[in-house]
Amino acid sequence: MAADAGIDVAALQKVLDGRWAAVRDDVREQMGQIRLHPDPDLSTDEHRERVTDGMFQIAQSGRPRTGFDPAHGGGGDVGGVVTAFQMLGYGDLSLLVKAGVQWGLFGGAVQELGTARHHDRYLRAIMDGDLPGCFAMTETGHGSDVQNLGTTATYDPATQEFVVHTPGPSARKDYIGNAARDGRMAVVFAQLITGGRSHGVHALLVPIRSGSGAALPGVTITDCGRKAGLNGVDNGRLAFDHVRVPREALLNRFADVAPDGTYSSSIENETRRFFTMLGTLVRGRISVAGGAGSAAQKALAIAVRYGETRRQFSDPATGEEVVVLDYLAHQRKLLPALATTYALHFAQEELVSAMHDVQAPGAASDEDAQRALETKAAGVKAVGTWHATATIQACREACGGAGYLAENLLPQLKADTDVFTTFEGDNTVLLQLVAKGLLSEYGARVKGLSPLGMARFVGDQVAGAVVERSGVQALVGQVRHRDLRDRAYQRRLLADREEHLLASLARRLRAALAPGADQFGIFNAAQNHLLRAARAHVDRVVFDAFAAAVERTGDAGVRALLAQVCDLHALSVIEAERAWFVEHGRFTAARSRAVTAAVNELCGALRPHARTLVDGFGIPEGWLACPLLGIEAPAPPAHA
């Protein structure tokens, strides 16, 4: 099959690079000069040392400074630094994670939760990498349930110090990046206690090592050891035995403790205060989604390029062996995943832009925008990391035995990204958070209806229930002749699924409001419904981001290509949910079969453009270097 000759790859890359194209170009230039591929033959110590070298080079570049407040020598470009971070996903994901811990989690917590006393003392050293730090939130017994962490920080007014303590094994800080080897200080999340009363979880700065690298008195540090992946990151465990830190160690942007132990906060409600504090740290969740997207793009670049050269079985008409990417089954394996990777890329761009507009220095405080950002970040992170895991596996299989060889990069990508589905928020828990946020919005929207609007709303609900009970195909007459590649129709299907699942979920959970209701039992029984509603919402949000990107593309050829890719993404999502659309009267069986036929047609139409589509990601050749593609790797960096 002929290769694509009509699309300008540079023009496509420009669209993909988006708002921070200059940042991407700078990082490509820097990345092209060093070799930071993970080497499966390295020992844990050797891999950690190599990643530390990479951290030194990143610090020397000055890039981490760009995301911090200009008042402390930063550049104020929050979106730019997250964009640069996610591009590290094209290389060694251990470096991405370690950089994220240092400058995203540790540095971000000091900047966002601290005040001038912390900024003046610590931020420059953090930006320059001179103060390696940790983000100590997760505990052995509490991962996702942060509100119930066991670590305590009890204020002693006699000495004006907090006593940080691990009361038992389940309260040990676990899986903490930078803890096992390099960290000197940790942002520790603990239950804050003053005058015998707990005020909920707060964050404090706790030194954990001396300048010589020895654990400080009262601090126990252990190594998590060899992991399935990311072995360049020194994950460790921290426990505290009545460790004392000064009162000023409390990161006190949202709450403070006076010398006499009096607690005060600008946010009176404890739950609202807790979620406000965590909301400022949304950058880490967004960064993980971006890193997962980069890893998926890299896997697809390898698999598509290999699929264009690998031949299997002869064409009876010509006697020549056929390249595997010409087979529909192979196209089905890779091209819908490529289309969804594009969709998630544009959703990620929107997410980073929204974060920048909310969090950049000088941005006006907007609680509604912050809440919307948190919900979207949770959903995109969950769906994006699950997609990366599935896509990398599909790419490994598409490369056969060669894809299983460590030298061809895919096994390491698979191992390194596997944990992305559970860190910075377990995906299942994140989708529940999305659904709860949607239910709150839904409730407010319904309460705000006028009497006429409420009557129409109730009528729609009754009509929908009748359709489900009777099997009447309510929408068939309206959509039988609609083109499946009509973008408005695609959106209508996705939005209708989202709205229906949310409305029916709200009806199910209404029973929990009754006096004496078994609230846990009712919620637990509806959990699967809850997750499906959240997933439907994210599917629609991601589609909207892709559709908007198509509309704003100026180059006619690129726009036409992206329109086809958007169609493939939308129809592959709809195809995966065909059972729902049939069961709920949106599709006939014939219409359902037509969706599959349309996906097949689009795979064939996009086959000539497959190489162009992966080249559009702009991944430096040196970071795709592997025998499978015949690209020689650059030499590794010298030790700093």
Coordinates of C-alpha atoms in Angstrom, one line a residue, residues 54-629:
G54 CA 19.7 13.0 34.2
M55 CA 18.4 15.0 37.1
F56 CA 21.6 17.0 37.2
Q57 CA 21.4 17.8 33.5
I58 CA 17.7 18.8 33.8
A59 CA 18.6 21.1 36.7
Q60 CA 21.6 22.6 34.8
S61 CA 19.3 23.4 31.9
G62 CA 17.2 25.7 34.2
R63 CA 14.0 24.1 32.9
P64 CA 12.6 23.3 36.3
R65 CA 12.7 27.0 37.3
T66 CA 10.2 27.9 34.6
G67 CA 7.3 26.5 36.6
F68 CA 7.9 28.4 39.8
D69 CA 6.9 31.9 41.0
P70 CA 9.0 34.7 39.3
A71 CA 9.3 36.2 42.8
H72 CA 11.8 33.5 43.7
G73 CA 13.7 33.2 40.4
G74 CA 11.1 31.1 38.5
G75 CA 9.5 31.8 35.1
G76 CA 5.8 31.5 36.1
D77 CA 5.1 29.2 33.2
V78 CA 3.2 26.4 34.9
G79 CA 1.9 24.9 31.7
G80 CA 5.3 25.1 30.0
V81 CA 7.0 23.1 32.8
V82 CA 4.3 20.4 32.8
T83 CA 4.6 20.1 29.0
A84 CA 8.4 19.7 29.3
F85 CA 7.9 17.1 32.0
Q86 CA 5.5 15.0 30.0
M87 CA 8.0 14.9 27.1
L88 CA 10.4 13.0 29.3
G89 CA 8.0 10.1 28.8
Y90 CA 9.7 9.6 25.4
G91 CA 12.8 8.6 27.3
D92 CA 13.4 6.9 30.6
L93 CA 10.2 7.0 32.6
S94 CA 12.2 6.7 35.8
L95 CA 13.6 10.1 35.0
L96 CA 10.1 11.5 34.4
V97 CA 8.9 10.2 37.8
K98 CA 11.9 11.3 39.8
A99 CA 11.8 14.8 38.2
G100 CA 8.0 14.9 39.0
V101 CA 8.7 14.0 42.6
Q102 CA 11.4 16.7 43.0
W103 CA 9.9 19.6 41.1
G104 CA 6.2 18.7 40.8
L105 CA 5.2 17.1 44.1
F106 CA 7.9 18.3 46.6
G107 CA 8.5 21.7 45.1
G108 CA 4.9 22.1 44.1
A109 CA 3.7 21.4 47.6
V110 CA 6.1 23.9 49.1
Q111 CA 5.0 26.6 46.6
E112 CA 1.3 25.9 46.7
L113 CA 0.8 25.0 50.4
G114 CA 3.5 27.1 51.9
T115 CA 3.9 30.8 52.5
A116 CA 6.7 33.4 52.3
R117 CA 8.7 31.8 55.1
H118 CA 8.9 28.6 53.2
H119 CA 9.4 30.1 49.7
D120 CA 12.2 32.4 50.8
R121 CA 14.1 29.6 52.6
Y122 CA 13.6 26.6 50.3
L123 CA 12.4 27.3 46.8
R124 CA 15.7 28.3 45.1
A125 CA 17.4 25.2 46.5
I126 CA 14.5 23.0 45.3
M127 CA 14.5 24.5 41.8
D128 CA 18.2 24.0 41.5
G129 CA 18.1 20.5 42.8
D130 CA 20.3 21.3 45.8
L131 CA 17.6 20.3 48.2
P132 CA 16.3 16.8 47.1
G133 CA 12.9 16.1 48.5
C134 CA 10.1 13.7 49.0
F135 CA 6.3 13.8 49.0
A136 CA 5.2 11.6 51.9
M137 CA 1.5 11.1 51.7
T138 CA 0.7 7.4 51.0
E139 CA 0.8 5.1 53.9
T140 CA 0.9 1.3 54.1
G141 CA -2.6 1.2 55.4
H142 CA -4.0 4.2 53.6
G143 CA -3.4 4.9 50.0
S144 CA -6.4 6.6 48.4
D145 CA -8.1 7.4 51.7
V146 CA -5.9 10.4 52.5
Q147 CA -8.4 11.9 55.0
N148 CA -7.8 8.9 57.4
L149 CA -3.9 8.9 57.4
G150 CA -2.5 7.6 60.6
T151 CA 0.7 9.7 61.0
T152 CA 0.2 12.4 63.6
A153 CA 1.7 15.9 64.1
T154 CA 1.0 16.9 67.7
Y155 CA 1.8 20.5 68.7
D156 CA 3.8 21.1 71.9
P157 CA 3.3 24.7 73.0
A158 CA 6.0 24.4 75.7
T159 CA 8.7 24.1 72.9
Q160 CA 6.7 25.5 70.0
E161 CA 7.3 22.3 68.1
F162 CA 5.3 19.7 66.3
V163 CA 6.0 16.1 67.2
V164 CA 5.7 13.9 64.1
H165 CA 5.0 10.3 64.9
T166 CA 4.2 7.0 63.2
P167 CA 1.8 5.3 65.7
G168 CA 1.9 1.8 64.0
P169 CA 3.0 -0.2 60.9
S170 CA -0.1 0.8 58.9
A171 CA 0.9 4.5 59.3
R172 CA 4.3 4.0 57.8
K173 CA 4.9 6.2 54.7
D174 CA 5.2 3.8 51.7
Y175 CA 6.4 3.9 48.1
I176 CA 7.9 7.4 48.6
G177 CA 9.9 8.5 45.7
N178 CA 13.4 10.0 46.5
A179 CA 13.3 8.5 50.0
A180 CA 15.5 5.5 49.7
R181 CA 18.6 7.3 48.6
D182 CA 18.6 11.0 47.7
G183 CA 15.9 12.8 49.7
R184 CA 17.0 15.2 52.4
M185 CA 13.6 16.6 53.4
A186 CA 10.0 15.4 53.1
V187 CA 6.6 17.1 52.8
V188 CA 4.8 14.9 55.4
F189 CA 1.0 14.7 55.5
A190 CA -0.3 14.0 59.0
Q191 CA -3.2 14.5 61.3
L192 CA -2.7 17.9 62.9
I193 CA -3.4 17.8 66.7
T194 CA -3.5 20.9 68.9
G195 CA -4.8 21.0 72.5
G196 CA -5.9 17.3 72.2
R197 CA -8.1 18.0 69.1
S198 CA -7.5 16.8 65.6
H199 CA -7.9 19.3 62.8
G200 CA -7.5 16.9 59.9
V201 CA -4.7 16.3 57.5
H202 CA -2.1 19.0 57.0
A203 CA 1.4 19.1 55.5
L204 CA 4.7 19.8 57.3
L205 CA 8.3 20.0 56.2
V206 CA 10.3 17.3 58.0
P207 CA 14.1 16.9 57.4
I208 CA 14.9 13.2 57.0
R209 CA 18.7 13.1 56.3
S210 CA 21.8 14.9 57.3
G211 CA 24.2 16.5 54.7
S212 CA 26.2 13.3 54.8
G213 CA 23.2 11.2 53.8
A214 CA 22.6 9.5 57.1
A215 CA 19.0 9.2 58.5
L216 CA 18.3 11.8 61.2
P217 CA 17.5 10.7 64.7
G218 CA 14.0 9.3 65.0
V219 CA 13.7 8.8 61.2
T220 CA 13.7 5.2 59.9
I221 CA 14.3 4.9 56.2
T222 CA 14.0 1.6 54.3
D223 CA 14.3 0.8 50.6
C224 CA 11.3 -0.6 48.8
G225 CA 13.8 -2.6 46.7
R226 CA 13.5 -3.9 43.1
K227 CA 10.2 -3.2 41.4
A228 CA 8.5 -4.4 38.2
G229 CA 9.6 -1.1 36.6
L230 CA 10.9 2.4 37.3
N231 CA 13.9 1.1 39.1
G232 CA 15.8 4.3 38.5
V233 CA 13.5 5.8 41.2
D234 CA 14.6 5.3 44.8
N235 CA 11.3 4.5 46.4
G236 CA 11.5 4.0 50.1
R237 CA 9.5 3.9 53.3
L238 CA 9.6 6.4 56.1
A239 CA 8.7 6.1 59.8
F240 CA 8.9 8.7 62.5
D241 CA 9.5 8.2 66.2
H242 CA 8.5 11.4 67.9
V243 CA 10.5 13.6 65.5
R244 CA 10.3 17.2 66.5
V245 CA 10.1 20.1 64.0
P246 CA 9.6 23.8 64.6
R247 CA 6.2 25.4 64.5
E248 CA 7.2 27.1 61.2
A249 CA 7.6 23.7 59.5
L250 CA 3.8 23.7 59.0
L251 CA 2.9 24.6 55.4
N252 CA 0.5 27.3 56.4
R253 CA -1.2 28.8 53.4
F254 CA -4.6 27.5 54.4
A255 CA -4.2 27.0 58.2
D256 CA -1.8 28.0 60.9
V257 CA -1.0 27.3 64.6
A258 CA -0.1 30.2 66.9
P259 CA 2.8 29.9 69.4
D260 CA 0.2 29.1 72.2
G261 CA -1.3 26.3 70.1
T262 CA -4.4 28.1 68.8
Y263 CA -5.5 26.7 65.5
S264 CA -6.9 29.0 62.8
S265 CA -7.9 28.6 59.2
S266 CA -9.4 30.8 56.4
I267 CA -11.6 27.8 55.5
E268 CA -13.8 26.8 58.5
N269 CA -15.2 23.5 57.1
E270 CA -12.7 20.7 57.6
T271 CA -13.7 18.7 54.6
R272 CA -13.6 21.7 52.3
R273 CA -10.3 22.7 53.7
F274 CA -8.9 19.3 53.1
F275 CA -10.0 19.2 49.4
T276 CA -8.8 22.8 48.9
M277 CA -5.3 21.8 50.0
L278 CA -5.3 18.7 47.8
G279 CA -6.7 20.6 44.9
T280 CA -3.7 22.8 44.7
L281 CA -1.6 19.7 44.0
V282 CA -3.5 18.7 40.9
R283 CA -0.4 19.3 38.8
G284 CA 1.0 15.9 39.7
R285 CA -2.1 14.1 38.4
I286 CA -2.0 16.1 35.1
S287 CA 1.7 15.3 34.7
V288 CA 1.1 11.6 35.1
A289 CA -1.6 11.7 32.4
G290 CA 0.8 13.5 30.1
G291 CA 3.7 11.1 30.7
A292 CA 1.4 8.1 30.0
G293 CA 0.4 9.8 26.8
S294 CA 4.0 10.2 25.7
A295 CA 4.7 6.6 26.5
A296 CA 1.7 5.5 24.4
Q297 CA 2.9 7.7 21.5
K298 CA 6.4 6.2 21.6
A299 CA 5.0 2.6 21.6
L300 CA 2.8 3.4 18.6
A301 CA 5.7 5.0 16.8
I302 CA 7.7 1.8 17.2
A303 CA 4.9 -0.5 16.3
V304 CA 3.6 1.4 13.3
R305 CA 7.1 1.8 11.8
Y306 CA 7.8 -1.8 12.3
G307 CA 4.4 -2.8 10.8
E308 CA 5.3 -1.0 7.6
T309 CA 8.4 -3.1 7.1
R310 CA 7.6 -6.5 8.6
R311 CA 6.2 -8.9 6.0
Q312 CA 4.2 -12.1 6.6
F313 CA 2.4 -14.4 4.2
S314 CA 2.1 -14.0 0.4
D315 CA -0.6 -12.3 -1.7
P316 CA -1.9 -15.0 -4.0
A317 CA -2.3 -12.5 -6.8
T318 CA 1.3 -11.4 -6.8
G319 CA 3.2 -14.0 -4.8
E320 CA 4.8 -11.2 -2.7
E321 CA 4.8 -11.2 1.0
V322 CA 2.5 -8.6 2.5
V323 CA 3.6 -6.0 5.1
V324 CA 1.6 -6.7 8.3
L325 CA 0.2 -3.2 8.5
D326 CA -1.8 -3.9 5.3
Y327 CA -3.8 -6.5 7.1
L328 CA -7.1 -5.2 8.5
A329 CA -6.5 -7.2 11.8
H330 CA -3.2 -5.4 12.3
Q331 CA -4.8 -2.0 11.5
R332 CA -7.5 -2.8 14.0
K333 CA -4.9 -3.5 16.6
L334 CA -3.1 -0.2 16.1
L335 CA -5.0 2.5 14.3
P336 CA -8.0 2.9 16.7
A337 CA -5.5 3.1 19.6
L338 CA -3.6 5.7 17.6
A339 CA -6.8 7.7 17.1
T340 CA -7.6 7.7 20.8
T341 CA -4.0 8.6 21.6
Y342 CA -4.5 11.7 19.4
A343 CA -7.8 12.5 21.2
L344 CA -6.2 12.2 24.6
H345 CA -3.3 14.3 23.5
F346 CA -5.7 17.2 22.7
A347 CA -7.6 16.6 25.9
Q348 CA -4.3 16.8 27.8
E349 CA -3.5 20.1 26.0
E350 CA -6.8 21.6 27.1
L351 CA -6.2 20.3 30.7
V352 CA -2.7 21.9 30.8
S353 CA -4.0 25.2 29.5
A354 CA -6.8 25.2 32.1
M355 CA -4.3 24.4 34.8
H356 CA -2.0 27.2 33.7
D357 CA -4.8 29.7 33.6
V358 CA -5.9 28.8 37.1
Q359 CA -2.5 28.3 38.8
A360 CA 0.0 30.7 37.1
P361 CA 1.3 33.4 39.3
G362 CA -1.1 36.3 39.3
A363 CA -4.1 34.3 38.2
A364 CA -7.4 35.3 39.8
S365 CA -8.7 32.9 42.4
D366 CA -11.6 31.0 40.8
E367 CA -13.0 28.2 43.0
D368 CA -15.4 26.9 40.3
A369 CA -12.6 26.7 37.8
Q370 CA -10.4 24.9 40.2
R371 CA -13.1 22.3 41.0
A372 CA -13.7 21.8 37.3
L373 CA -10.0 21.4 36.7
E374 CA -9.8 18.7 39.5
T375 CA -12.7 16.7 38.1
K376 CA -11.3 16.8 34.5
A377 CA -7.8 16.0 35.7
A378 CA -9.0 13.0 37.6
G379 CA -11.0 11.7 34.6
V380 CA -8.3 12.2 32.0
K381 CA -5.6 10.7 34.2
A382 CA -7.7 7.6 34.8
V383 CA -8.7 7.1 31.2
G384 CA -5.4 8.1 29.8
T385 CA -3.3 5.8 31.9
W386 CA -5.6 2.8 31.3
H387 CA -5.3 3.6 27.6
A388 CA -1.5 3.7 27.7
T389 CA -1.4 0.4 29.4
A390 CA -3.7 -1.3 26.9
T391 CA -2.0 0.5 23.9
I392 CA 1.6 -0.5 24.9
Q393 CA 0.4 -4.1 25.3
A394 CA -1.2 -4.0 21.8
C395 CA 2.0 -2.5 20.4
R396 CA 4.1 -5.3 22.0
E397 CA 1.9 -7.9 20.5
A398 CA 1.9 -6.2 17.1
C399 CA 5.7 -6.5 17.0
G400 CA 5.6 -10.2 17.8
G401 CA 8.7 -11.8 19.3
A402 CA 10.8 -8.7 18.5
G403 CA 8.5 -6.7 20.7
Y404 CA 9.3 -9.0 23.6
L405 CA 13.0 -8.3 23.5
A406 CA 14.2 -5.8 26.0
E407 CA 16.5 -4.1 23.5
N408 CA 13.4 -3.0 21.5
L409 CA 12.1 -0.8 24.4
L410 CA 8.4 -2.0 24.5
P411 CA 8.8 -4.3 27.5
Q412 CA 10.4 -1.5 29.6
L413 CA 7.6 0.9 28.5
K414 CA 5.1 -1.7 29.6
A415 CA 6.7 -2.3 33.0
D416 CA 7.3 1.4 33.7
T417 CA 3.8 2.6 32.9
D418 CA 1.9 -0.2 34.7
V419 CA 2.0 1.6 38.0
F420 CA 0.6 4.8 36.5
T421 CA -2.9 3.4 36.8
T422 CA -2.6 3.5 40.6
F423 CA -0.3 6.3 41.6
E424 CA -1.3 9.9 41.8
G425 CA -4.7 8.4 42.5
D426 CA -6.0 4.9 41.9
N427 CA -8.0 5.1 38.6
T428 CA -11.1 3.5 40.0
V429 CA -11.2 5.9 42.9
L430 CA -10.6 8.8 40.6
L431 CA -13.5 7.9 38.4
Q432 CA -15.7 7.7 41.6
L433 CA -14.6 11.3 42.4
V434 CA -15.5 12.3 38.9
A435 CA -19.0 10.8 39.2
K436 CA -19.5 12.4 42.7
G437 CA -18.6 15.8 41.2
L438 CA -21.0 15.2 38.3
L439 CA -23.8 14.2 40.7
S440 CA -23.4 17.4 42.6
E441 CA -23.6 19.5 39.5
Y442 CA -26.5 17.5 38.3
G443 CA -28.4 18.1 41.5
A444 CA -27.7 21.8 41.4
R445 CA -28.9 21.9 37.8
V446 CA -32.1 20.1 38.5
K447 CA -32.9 22.3 41.6
G448 CA -32.4 25.4 39.4
L449 CA -35.1 24.4 36.9
S450 CA -38.2 26.4 36.5
P451 CA -41.6 24.7 37.1
L452 CA -42.0 24.3 33.3
G453 CA -38.4 23.0 33.0
M454 CA -39.0 20.6 35.8
A455 CA -42.1 19.2 34.1
R456 CA -40.2 18.7 30.9
F457 CA -37.4 17.0 32.8
V458 CA -39.7 14.6 34.6
G459 CA -41.4 13.9 31.3
D460 CA -38.1 13.0 29.6
Q461 CA -37.2 10.7 32.5
V462 CA -40.5 8.9 32.2
A463 CA -40.2 8.6 28.4
G464 CA -36.7 7.2 28.8
A465 CA -37.8 4.6 31.3
V466 CA -40.6 3.5 28.9
V467 CA -38.2 3.1 26.1
E468 CA -36.0 0.8 28.2
R469 CA -38.9 -1.3 29.5
S470 CA -40.6 -1.7 26.1
G471 CA -37.6 -1.9 23.9
V472 CA -39.1 0.7 21.6
Q473 CA -36.3 2.2 19.4
A474 CA -37.0 5.8 20.3
L475 CA -34.2 7.4 18.2
V476 CA -34.1 5.0 15.3
G477 CA -36.4 7.0 13.1
Q478 CA -34.5 10.2 13.8
V479 CA -31.0 8.8 13.1
R480 CA -31.5 5.9 10.6
H481 CA -30.2 8.0 7.7
R482 CA -27.6 10.0 9.6
D483 CA -24.1 9.6 8.5
L484 CA -22.0 7.9 11.1
R485 CA -19.2 10.3 10.3
D486 CA -21.4 13.3 11.1
R487 CA -19.6 14.9 14.0
A488 CA -22.7 16.4 15.5
Y489 CA -24.3 12.9 15.4
Q490 CA -21.3 11.4 17.1
R491 CA -21.4 13.9 19.8
R492 CA -25.1 13.5 20.3
L493 CA -24.6 9.7 20.9
L494 CA -21.8 10.3 23.4
A495 CA -23.6 13.1 25.2
D496 CA -26.9 11.2 25.3
R497 CA -25.1 8.2 26.9
E498 CA -23.5 10.5 29.4
E499 CA -26.7 12.2 30.4
H500 CA -28.7 9.0 30.6
L501 CA -26.2 7.2 32.8
L502 CA -26.0 10.2 35.1
A503 CA -29.7 10.7 35.4
S504 CA -30.4 7.0 36.1
L505 CA -27.5 7.0 38.6
A506 CA -29.1 9.9 40.4
R507 CA -32.4 8.0 40.6
R508 CA -30.7 5.0 42.0
L509 CA -28.9 6.9 44.7
R510 CA -31.9 9.0 45.7
A511 CA -32.9 6.2 48.0
A512 CA -29.8 6.9 50.2
L513 CA -31.5 10.1 51.3
A514 CA -34.4 8.4 53.0
P515 CA -34.3 8.3 56.8
G516 CA -32.6 5.1 58.1
A517 CA -31.4 4.2 54.6
D518 CA -28.3 1.9 54.3
Q519 CA -26.2 4.5 52.6
F520 CA -23.1 2.4 52.2
G521 CA -25.1 -0.6 50.8
I522 CA -27.0 1.6 48.3
F523 CA -23.8 3.3 47.2
N524 CA -21.9 0.1 47.0
A525 CA -24.6 -1.6 44.9
A526 CA -24.5 1.3 42.4
Q527 CA -20.7 1.5 42.1
N528 CA -20.5 -0.1 38.7
H529 CA -23.1 2.3 37.5
L530 CA -21.2 5.2 39.0
L531 CA -18.0 4.2 37.2
R532 CA -19.8 3.9 33.9
A533 CA -21.3 7.3 34.2
A534 CA -17.9 8.8 34.9
R535 CA -16.3 7.0 32.0
A536 CA -19.1 8.2 29.7
H537 CA -18.4 11.8 30.8
V538 CA -14.7 11.5 30.1
D539 CA -15.4 10.0 26.7
R540 CA -17.5 13.0 25.8
V541 CA -15.0 15.5 27.2
V542 CA -12.1 13.8 25.2
F543 CA -14.2 13.8 22.1
D544 CA -15.0 17.5 22.4
A545 CA -11.3 18.3 22.8
F546 CA -10.4 16.5 19.6
A547 CA -13.3 18.0 17.7
A548 CA -12.2 21.5 18.8
A549 CA -8.7 20.8 17.7
V550 CA -9.9 19.8 14.2
E551 CA -12.0 23.0 13.9
R552 CA -9.1 25.3 14.8
T553 CA -6.6 23.6 12.4
G554 CA -5.8 26.0 9.5
D555 CA -3.9 23.7 7.1
A556 CA -6.5 22.1 4.9
G557 CA -4.7 18.8 4.4
V558 CA -3.9 18.4 8.1
R559 CA -7.5 19.3 9.0
A560 CA -8.9 16.7 6.7
L561 CA -6.6 14.0 8.1
L562 CA -7.4 14.9 11.6
A563 CA -11.1 14.8 10.8
Q564 CA -10.7 11.2 9.8
V565 CA -8.7 10.4 12.9
C566 CA -11.4 12.0 15.0
D567 CA -14.0 9.9 13.3
L568 CA -12.1 6.8 14.0
H569 CA -11.7 7.7 17.6
A570 CA -15.4 8.5 18.1
L571 CA -16.7 5.4 16.3
S572 CA -14.3 3.1 18.1
V573 CA -15.6 4.4 21.4
I574 CA -19.2 4.0 20.2
E575 CA -18.3 0.5 18.8
A576 CA -17.0 -0.5 22.2
E577 CA -20.3 0.6 23.8
R578 CA -22.6 -0.9 21.1
A579 CA -24.4 -3.1 23.6
W580 CA -25.4 0.0 25.6
F581 CA -26.7 1.8 22.5
V582 CA -28.8 -1.3 21.5
E583 CA -30.1 -2.0 24.9
H584 CA -31.2 1.6 25.5
G585 CA -33.0 2.0 22.1
R586 CA -30.4 4.2 20.4
F587 CA -29.3 1.6 17.8
T588 CA -30.9 -1.2 15.8
A589 CA -28.8 -4.3 15.2
A590 CA -28.2 -3.1 11.7
R591 CA -27.0 0.3 12.8
S592 CA -24.7 -1.5 15.3
R593 CA -23.2 -3.5 12.5
A594 CA -22.8 -0.4 10.4
V595 CA -20.6 1.1 13.1
T596 CA -18.1 -1.8 12.9
A597 CA -18.1 -1.5 9.1
A598 CA -17.4 2.2 9.4
V599 CA -14.4 1.6 11.7
N600 CA -13.0 -0.9 9.2
E601 CA -13.4 1.6 6.4
L602 CA -11.6 4.3 8.4
C603 CA -8.7 1.9 9.3
G604 CA -8.2 1.3 5.6
A605 CA -8.5 5.0 4.7
L606 CA -5.9 5.9 7.4
R607 CA -3.5 3.1 6.6
P608 CA -1.5 5.2 4.1
H609 CA -1.2 8.0 6.7
A610 CA -0.1 5.8 9.6
R611 CA 3.6 6.7 9.5
T612 CA 2.8 10.4 9.1
L613 CA 0.5 10.3 12.2
V614 CA 3.2 8.8 14.4
D615 CA 5.9 11.1 13.0
G616 CA 3.7 14.0 13.9
F617 CA 4.4 13.4 17.6
G618 CA 7.9 14.7 16.9
I619 CA 9.7 12.1 19.0
P620 CA 13.5 12.5 18.7
E621 CA 15.0 9.6 16.7
G622 CA 17.6 8.9 19.4
W623 CA 14.7 8.2 21.8
L624 CA 13.3 5.6 19.4
A625 CA 16.7 3.9 18.9
C626 CA 16.4 0.1 18.9
P627 CA 17.4 -2.7 16.7
L628 CA 13.8 -3.3 15.7
L629 CA 13.8 0.0 13.8

